[in-house]
mmCIF file of C-alpha atoms in Angstrom:
data_model
loop_
_atom_site.group_PDB
_atom_site.id
_atom_site.type_symbol
_atom_site.label_atom_id
_atom_site.label_comp_id
_atom_site.label_asym_id
_atom_site.label_seq_id
_atom_site.Cartn_x
_atom_site.Cartn_y
_atom_site.Cartn_z
ATOM 1 C CA MET A 1 -8.079 88.410 53.144
ATOM 2 C CA THR A 2 -6.771 88.699 49.603
ATOM 3 C CA SER A 3 -3.344 88.234 48.100
ATOM 4 C CA GLU A 4 -3.452 91.667 46.463
ATOM 5 C CA ASP A 5 -1.895 94.714 48.100
ATOM 6 C CA LEU A 6 -4.982 96.751 48.991
ATOM 7 C CA ASP A 7 -2.899 99.600 50.385
ATOM 8 C CA ALA A 8 -1.187 100.057 47.026
ATOM 9 C CA TRP A 9 -4.482 99.697 45.150
ATOM 10 C CA THR A 10 -6.191 102.252 47.409
ATOM 11 C CA ALA A 11 -3.357 104.740 46.947
ATOM 12 C CA ALA A 12 -3.560 104.327 43.170
ATOM 13 C CA GLN A 13 -7.227 105.377 43.172
ATOM 14 C CA LYS A 14 -6.279 108.782 44.539
ATOM 15 C CA LYS A 15 -4.144 109.350 41.444
ATOM 16 C CA LEU A 16 -7.009 108.930 38.979
ATOM 17 C CA PRO A 17 -7.881 112.015 36.879
ATOM 18 C CA ARG A 18 -11.130 112.291 38.869
ATOM 19 C CA PRO A 19 -10.320 110.499 42.120
ATOM 20 C CA PRO A 20 -12.943 109.247 44.562
ATOM 21 C CA SER A 21 -13.483 111.264 47.702
ATOM 22 C CA ASP A 22 -12.063 109.973 50.977
ATOM 23 C CA GLU A 23 -15.580 108.912 51.997
ATOM 24 C CA GLU A 24 -16.212 107.059 48.717
ATOM 25 C CA LEU A 25 -12.858 105.293 48.795
ATOM 26 C CA ALA A 26 -13.208 104.334 52.470
ATOM 27 C CA ALA A 27 -16.627 102.802 51.803
ATOM 28 C CA PHE A 28 -15.273 100.800 48.869
ATOM 29 C CA ARG A 29 -12.266 99.554 50.811
ATOM 30 C CA GLU A 30 -14.514 98.499 53.702
ATOM 31 C CA PHE A 31 -16.464 96.453 51.180
ATOM 32 C CA LEU A 32 -13.289 94.819 49.846
ATOM 33 C CA VAL A 33 -12.129 93.637 53.264
ATOM 34 C CA ALA A 34 -15.592 92.510 54.425
ATOM 35 C CA PRO A 35 -16.807 88.900 54.155
ATOM 36 C CA GLU A 36 -18.935 88.026 51.147
ATOM 37 C CA SER A 37 -21.919 87.509 53.438
ATOM 38 C CA ASP A 38 -21.927 91.270 54.126
ATOM 39 C CA VAL A 39 -22.092 92.453 50.508
ATOM 40 C CA TRP A 40 -25.730 93.550 50.861
ATOM 41 C CA LEU A 41 -24.889 95.833 53.815
ATOM 42 C CA HIS A 42 -22.020 97.438 51.927
ATOM 43 C CA ALA A 43 -24.100 97.790 48.759
ATOM 44 C CA LYS A 44 -26.589 99.873 50.732
ATOM 45 C CA LYS A 45 -23.821 102.037 52.194
ATOM 46 C CA ILE A 46 -22.017 102.538 48.888
ATOM 47 C CA GLY A 47 -25.229 102.979 46.931
ATOM 48 C CA ALA A 48 -26.464 105.767 49.228
ATOM 49 C CA LEU A 49 -23.434 107.916 48.349
ATOM 50 C CA TYR A 50 -24.571 108.310 44.737
ATOM 51 C CA ILE A 51 -28.380 108.570 44.946
ATOM 52 C CA LYS A 52 -28.791 112.084 43.580
ATOM 53 C CA PRO A 53 -29.935 113.633 40.295
ATOM 54 C CA LEU A 54 -27.442 112.445 37.676
ATOM 55 C CA GLU A 55 -25.969 115.901 37.144
ATOM 56 C CA LYS A 56 -24.991 115.954 40.832
ATOM 57 C CA SER A 57 -24.125 112.280 41.301
ATOM 58 C CA ARG A 58 -20.547 111.033 41.172
ATOM 59 C CA VAL A 59 -21.608 107.591 39.944
ATOM 60 C CA ASP A 60 -19.205 107.844 37.007
ATOM 61 C CA ILE A 61 -16.347 107.939 39.510
ATOM 62 C CA PHE A 62 -17.753 104.868 41.252
ATOM 63 C CA TRP A 63 -17.698 102.919 37.980
ATOM 64 C CA PHE A 64 -14.067 103.905 37.394
ATOM 65 C CA VAL A 65 -13.106 102.633 40.854
ATOM 66 C CA LEU A 66 -15.066 99.420 40.377
ATOM 67 C CA GLY A 67 -13.596 98.888 36.902
ATOM 68 C CA ASN A 68 -10.097 99.344 38.255
ATOM 69 C CA ALA A 69 -10.841 96.827 41.004
ATOM 70 C CA VAL A 70 -12.139 94.327 38.423
ATOM 71 C CA ASN A 71 -8.936 94.692 36.418
ATOM 72 C CA ASN A 72 -6.509 94.428 39.319
ATOM 73 C CA LEU A 73 -8.105 92.508 42.212
ATOM 74 C CA THR A 74 -8.511 89.023 40.788
ATOM 75 C CA SER A 75 -9.443 87.373 44.075
ATOM 76 C CA GLN A 76 -12.324 89.839 44.524
ATOM 77 C CA ASN A 77 -14.024 89.021 41.200
ATOM 78 C CA ASP A 78 -16.991 87.122 42.651
ATOM 79 C CA LYS A 79 -17.597 89.802 45.276
ATOM 80 C CA LEU A 80 -17.384 92.648 42.777
ATOM 81 C CA ALA A 81 -20.010 90.995 40.592
ATOM 82 C CA GLU A 82 -22.153 90.401 43.655
ATOM 83 C CA LEU A 83 -21.877 94.086 44.587
ATOM 84 C CA VAL A 84 -23.293 95.178 41.231
ATOM 85 C CA LEU A 85 -26.094 92.616 41.481
ATOM 86 C CA LYS A 86 -26.975 93.867 44.959
ATOM 87 C CA LEU A 87 -26.843 97.522 43.885
ATOM 88 C CA GLN A 88 -29.238 96.815 41.024
ATOM 89 C CA ARG A 89 -31.709 95.311 43.490
ATOM 90 C CA LEU A 90 -31.560 98.126 46.064
ATOM 91 C CA PRO A 91 -35.064 99.494 46.750
ATOM 92 C CA ASP A 92 -33.681 102.931 47.649
ATOM 93 C CA GLY A 93 -33.948 106.197 45.739
ATOM 94 C CA LYS A 94 -37.410 105.962 44.213
ATOM 95 C CA GLY A 95 -38.475 109.277 42.709
ATOM 96 C CA VAL A 96 -34.976 110.708 42.200
ATOM 97 C CA LEU A 97 -34.560 109.540 38.595
ATOM 98 C CA GLY A 98 -38.122 108.366 38.118
ATOM 99 C CA PRO A 99 -40.574 105.986 39.764
ATOM 100 C CA LYS A 100 -38.122 103.073 39.956
ATOM 101 C CA PRO A 101 -35.353 102.652 42.544
ATOM 102 C CA TRP A 102 -32.268 104.703 41.661
ATOM 103 C CA TRP A 103 -29.944 101.775 40.937
ATOM 104 C CA SER A 104 -32.466 99.601 39.064
ATOM 105 C CA ASP A 105 -31.101 100.577 35.626
ATOM 106 C CA LEU A 106 -27.463 100.811 36.798
ATOM 107 C CA PRO A 107 -27.028 104.459 35.707
ATOM 108 C CA CYS A 108 -24.059 105.023 33.368
ATOM 109 C CA PHE A 109 -22.781 101.428 33.732
ATOM 110 C CA ASN A 110 -23.067 100.370 30.092
ATOM 111 C CA ASN A 111 -21.829 103.725 28.814
ATOM 112 C CA PHE A 112 -18.804 103.493 31.065
ATOM 113 C CA TRP A 113 -18.028 99.947 29.997
ATOM 114 C CA THR A 114 -18.318 100.708 26.286
ATOM 115 C CA GLU A 115 -16.315 103.934 26.380
ATOM 116 C CA TRP A 116 -13.592 103.011 28.877
ATOM 117 C CA MET A 117 -13.375 99.222 29.278
ATOM 118 C CA GLN A 118 -14.711 97.424 26.204
ATOM 119 C CA PHE A 119 -11.704 97.815 23.919
ATOM 120 C CA GLN A 120 -9.035 98.322 26.559
ATOM 121 C CA PHE A 121 -7.388 94.985 25.891
ATOM 122 C CA ASP A 122 -7.946 94.424 22.159
ATOM 123 C CA ASP A 123 -4.998 92.811 20.375
ATOM 124 C CA LEU A 124 -2.673 92.622 23.355
ATOM 125 C CA PRO A 125 0.944 92.617 22.074
ATOM 126 C CA GLU A 126 2.772 89.785 23.832
ATOM 127 C CA SER A 127 5.979 91.761 23.632
ATOM 128 C CA SER A 128 4.601 94.586 25.781
ATOM 129 C CA ARG A 129 6.106 95.076 29.226
ATOM 130 C CA ASP A 130 2.767 94.705 31.016
ATOM 131 C CA PHE A 131 1.394 91.836 28.920
ATOM 132 C CA GLU A 132 0.829 89.385 31.784
ATOM 133 C CA THR A 133 -0.864 92.015 33.948
ATOM 134 C CA ASN A 134 -3.087 93.130 31.075
ATOM 135 C CA GLN A 135 -3.897 89.543 30.128
ATOM 136 C CA GLN A 136 -5.101 88.820 33.664
ATOM 137 C CA ALA A 137 -7.093 92.053 33.714
ATOM 138 C CA ASN A 138 -8.822 91.024 30.484
ATOM 139 C CA ILE A 139 -9.706 87.610 31.939
ATOM 140 C CA ASN A 140 -11.015 89.315 35.082
ATOM 141 C CA ARG A 141 -13.133 91.712 33.041
ATOM 142 C CA ASN A 142 -14.774 88.945 31.031
ATOM 143 C CA ALA A 143 -15.327 86.744 34.079
ATOM 144 C CA PHE A 144 -17.004 89.665 35.870
ATOM 145 C CA LEU A 145 -19.373 90.403 32.970
ATOM 146 C CA ALA A 146 -20.156 86.729 32.431
ATOM 147 C CA LYS A 147 -21.117 86.357 36.096
ATOM 148 C CA LEU A 148 -23.484 89.328 35.823
ATOM 149 C CA THR A 149 -25.018 87.890 32.663
ATOM 150 C CA ALA A 150 -25.499 84.456 34.214
ATOM 151 C CA ARG A 151 -27.742 86.026 36.853
ATOM 152 C CA MET A 152 -29.403 88.724 34.743
ATOM 153 C CA ASP A 153 -32.981 87.386 35.002
ATOM 154 C CA ASN A 154 -35.000 90.022 33.090
ATOM 155 C CA VAL A 155 -32.698 92.961 33.834
ATOM 156 C CA VAL A 156 -31.655 94.347 30.442
ATOM 157 C CA ASP A 157 -28.643 96.228 31.790
ATOM 158 C CA LEU A 158 -27.151 93.028 33.197
ATOM 159 C CA ASP A 159 -27.341 91.253 29.820
ATOM 160 C CA GLN A 160 -23.769 91.506 28.561
ATOM 161 C CA ARG A 161 -23.950 88.792 25.892
ATOM 162 C CA GLU A 162 -23.055 91.252 23.133
ATOM 163 C CA ARG A 163 -19.743 91.838 24.883
ATOM 164 C CA GLY A 164 -19.355 88.086 25.245
ATOM 165 C CA GLY A 165 -19.895 87.684 21.508
ATOM 166 C CA GLN A 166 -17.172 90.268 20.876
ATOM 167 C CA THR A 167 -14.738 88.301 23.051
ATOM 168 C CA LEU A 168 -15.608 85.012 21.334
ATOM 169 C CA LYS A 169 -15.069 86.592 17.919
ATOM 170 C CA GLN A 170 -11.644 87.850 18.943
ATOM 171 C CA ALA A 171 -10.662 84.467 20.335
ATOM 172 C CA LEU A 172 -12.020 82.179 17.635
ATOM 173 C CA GLU A 173 -12.250 84.076 14.354
ATOM 174 C CA ARG A 174 -8.678 85.266 14.002
ATOM 175 C CA THR A 175 -5.344 83.682 13.165
ATOM 176 C CA PRO A 176 -2.883 83.114 14.600
ATOM 177 C CA VAL A 177 -4.611 81.963 17.763
ATOM 178 C CA SER A 178 -4.211 84.321 20.716
ATOM 179 C CA GLU A 179 -3.836 82.371 23.947
ATOM 180 C CA ALA A 180 -4.800 85.489 25.908
ATOM 181 C CA ASN A 181 -8.088 85.747 24.015
ATOM 182 C CA ILE A 182 -8.926 82.056 24.468
ATOM 183 C CA LEU A 183 -8.476 82.415 28.233
ATOM 184 C CA ALA A 184 -10.654 85.546 28.206
ATOM 185 C CA ALA A 185 -13.406 83.726 26.277
ATOM 186 C CA GLU A 186 -13.573 80.768 28.683
ATOM 187 C CA PRO A 187 -15.754 82.462 31.372
ATOM 188 C CA TRP A 188 -18.471 83.134 28.801
ATOM 189 C CA ILE A 189 -18.794 79.434 28.047
ATOM 190 C CA THR A 190 -18.420 78.405 31.688
ATOM 191 C CA TYR A 191 -21.126 80.738 32.996
ATOM 192 C CA CYS A 192 -23.284 81.600 29.992
ATOM 193 C CA ALA A 193 -23.172 78.803 27.421
ATOM 194 C CA ASP A 194 -26.920 78.210 27.635
ATOM 195 C CA SER A 195 -27.940 81.843 27.179
ATOM 196 C CA LEU A 196 -25.322 82.449 24.467
ATOM 197 C CA TYR A 197 -26.674 79.463 22.552
ATOM 198 C CA GLU A 198 -30.211 80.812 22.932
ATOM 199 C CA ARG A 199 -28.999 84.177 21.637
ATOM 200 C CA SER A 200 -27.375 82.438 18.676
ATOM 201 C CA LEU A 201 -30.623 80.654 17.819
ATOM 202 C CA GLN A 202 -32.509 83.957 17.964
ATOM 203 C CA GLY A 203 -30.248 85.427 15.289
ATOM 204 C CA GLY A 204 -29.988 89.121 14.538
ATOM 205 C CA PRO A 205 -27.175 91.676 14.422
ATOM 206 C CA MET A 206 -24.155 91.418 16.696
ATOM 207 C CA SER A 207 -22.763 94.561 18.281
ATOM 208 C CA TRP A 208 -19.385 96.016 17.268
ATOM 209 C CA GLU A 209 -19.287 94.056 14.029
ATOM 210 C CA HIS A 210 -17.921 96.182 11.217
ATOM 211 C CA ALA A 211 -16.671 95.511 7.715
ATOM 212 C CA HIS A 212 -13.080 96.318 8.694
ATOM 213 C CA ASN A 213 -13.018 93.730 11.530
ATOM 214 C CA GLY A 214 -10.700 90.899 10.549
ATOM 215 C CA THR A 215 -12.426 87.523 10.810
ATOM 216 C CA ASN A 216 -12.105 83.964 9.514
ATOM 217 C CA TRP A 217 -15.821 83.400 9.915
ATOM 218 C CA GLY A 218 -16.880 84.717 6.552
ATOM 219 C CA THR A 219 -19.397 87.222 5.294
ATOM 220 C CA GLN A 220 -22.488 86.176 7.274
ATOM 221 C CA LYS A 221 -22.637 88.667 10.105
ATOM 222 C CA GLY A 222 -24.664 88.492 13.289
ATOM 223 C CA TRP A 223 -25.737 85.777 15.691
ATOM 224 C CA SER A 224 -26.554 82.368 14.256
ATOM 225 C CA LYS A 225 -26.493 78.670 15.055
ATOM 226 C CA ALA A 226 -23.923 78.185 12.300
ATOM 227 C CA ARG A 227 -21.602 80.698 13.916
ATOM 228 C CA TRP A 228 -22.008 79.048 17.319
ATOM 229 C CA GLN A 229 -21.071 75.716 15.721
ATOM 230 C CA TYR A 230 -18.061 77.357 14.067
ATOM 231 C CA TRP A 231 -16.918 78.618 17.477
ATOM 232 C CA ARG A 232 -17.306 75.112 18.921
ATOM 233 C CA LYS A 233 -15.294 73.646 16.039
ATOM 234 C CA ARG A 234 -12.537 76.204 16.587
ATOM 235 C CA PHE A 235 -12.337 75.339 20.286
ATOM 236 C CA GLN A 236 -12.017 71.679 19.280
ATOM 237 C CA GLU A 237 -9.253 72.469 16.788
ATOM 238 C CA ILE A 238 -7.357 74.579 19.316
ATOM 239 C CA SER A 239 -7.620 71.800 21.909
ATOM 240 C CA ASN A 240 -5.695 69.531 19.511
ATOM 241 C CA THR A 241 -2.910 71.867 18.410
ATOM 242 C CA ILE A 242 0.577 71.835 19.875
ATOM 243 C CA LYS A 243 0.970 75.508 18.962
ATOM 244 C CA VAL A 244 -0.591 76.639 22.255
ATOM 245 C CA LYS A 245 0.194 75.853 25.887
ATOM 246 C CA GLU A 246 -1.353 72.832 27.588
ATOM 247 C CA GLU A 247 -3.427 75.109 29.837
ATOM 248 C CA VAL A 248 -4.996 76.712 26.764
ATOM 249 C CA ARG A 249 -5.603 73.341 25.097
ATOM 250 C CA ASN A 250 -7.401 72.135 28.225
ATOM 251 C CA VAL A 251 -9.527 75.290 28.399
ATOM 252 C CA ALA A 252 -10.456 74.938 24.729
ATOM 253 C CA LYS A 253 -11.368 71.273 25.209
ATOM 254 C CA GLU A 254 -13.625 72.069 28.175
ATOM 255 C CA CYS A 255 -15.327 74.883 26.249
ATOM 256 C CA ALA A 256 -15.977 72.670 23.219
ATOM 257 C CA GLU A 257 -17.435 69.930 25.426
ATOM 258 C CA ARG A 258 -19.642 72.426 27.287
ATOM 259 C CA MET A 259 -20.958 73.860 24.019
ATOM 260 C CA GLU A 260 -21.669 70.402 22.647
ATOM 261 C CA ALA A 261 -23.551 69.483 25.818
ATOM 262 C CA VAL A 262 -25.690 72.614 25.542
ATOM 263 C CA GLU A 263 -26.593 71.803 21.956
ATOM 264 C CA LYS A 264 -27.650 68.280 22.907
ATOM 265 C CA ASP A 265 -29.747 69.586 25.798
ATOM 266 C CA LYS A 266 -31.643 71.917 23.474
ATOM 267 C CA VAL A 267 -32.543 69.277 20.883
#
C-alpha cells in the first residue's frame, strides 16, 4: 500500500464545501487501494457514477476529490494519471452529452484545473508554515499533468502544454531562482521535452501571459525556439550555481541535457 494515511485523507474529503457522497468516496478509496492493474475496472465503476446530463452530474465534485488526491497522495501520482486516461477512453455514455462517449472530452476538467488548481501554488513563500507540503503538492500537480500530456495522442483535453509553459516561465524567467519552481518544472522536461520543443517551434501565443507578469525573458511573448533555448540556458546556469541545493543543481543539469538532446534529435 502507500505511505500516506488514507483514513485521514478520506475523512478530510467529507469536510469539503461540497463533499462527495458516501458511494462516491467509497468508490474512489477502493481505487486507491487497488493494484495498478485494476485501474480500468475502477475507472468504469467511478465513471458510471457521473454519466448524467451535466446539470445533474456531480462530476465537479469528482474533480475536486481527484485534485485533492493529486496534491496530497504523492505515491498515487502514476495511478491517478492512469485513472484519468482510462476515464477518457471509456466507451460508456454515448448519447447523454452527444454522440461521443460521456467521458471522451473530460467534462469540466480543464475548467476545474484553471479555476481551482492552476494558480494555487504561485509564488510560494518559503516562510509559510505549510511550505514543504505545498511545494510537494505543486510538484505532484505538475507531474500529474505532464504524464497526461505525454500520452495525449490526439485528445485535445489531455494536452496540458500551456500549463507546462506557465510552470517553466515561473521557474526560469524570474530572479531570484525559486528551488520549488525548478523542482515543479522538472516533470515537464522529463515526460514532455519532445512535445514542448515541437510546440516551441510552432510558435504562437502562450496562455496566461500578461503584461504585468514579471519575466527576465524580454518583450517577445509566446512560444518560440529562442525562448526554449533561453530556458535551456537558464537550466544550465542554475546547475552551476552554489546558490541552490545540490538536488536542484542536479535536476537543472538533467533538464538542460534532456533539452539539448531533443534539439539534436530534431535537426
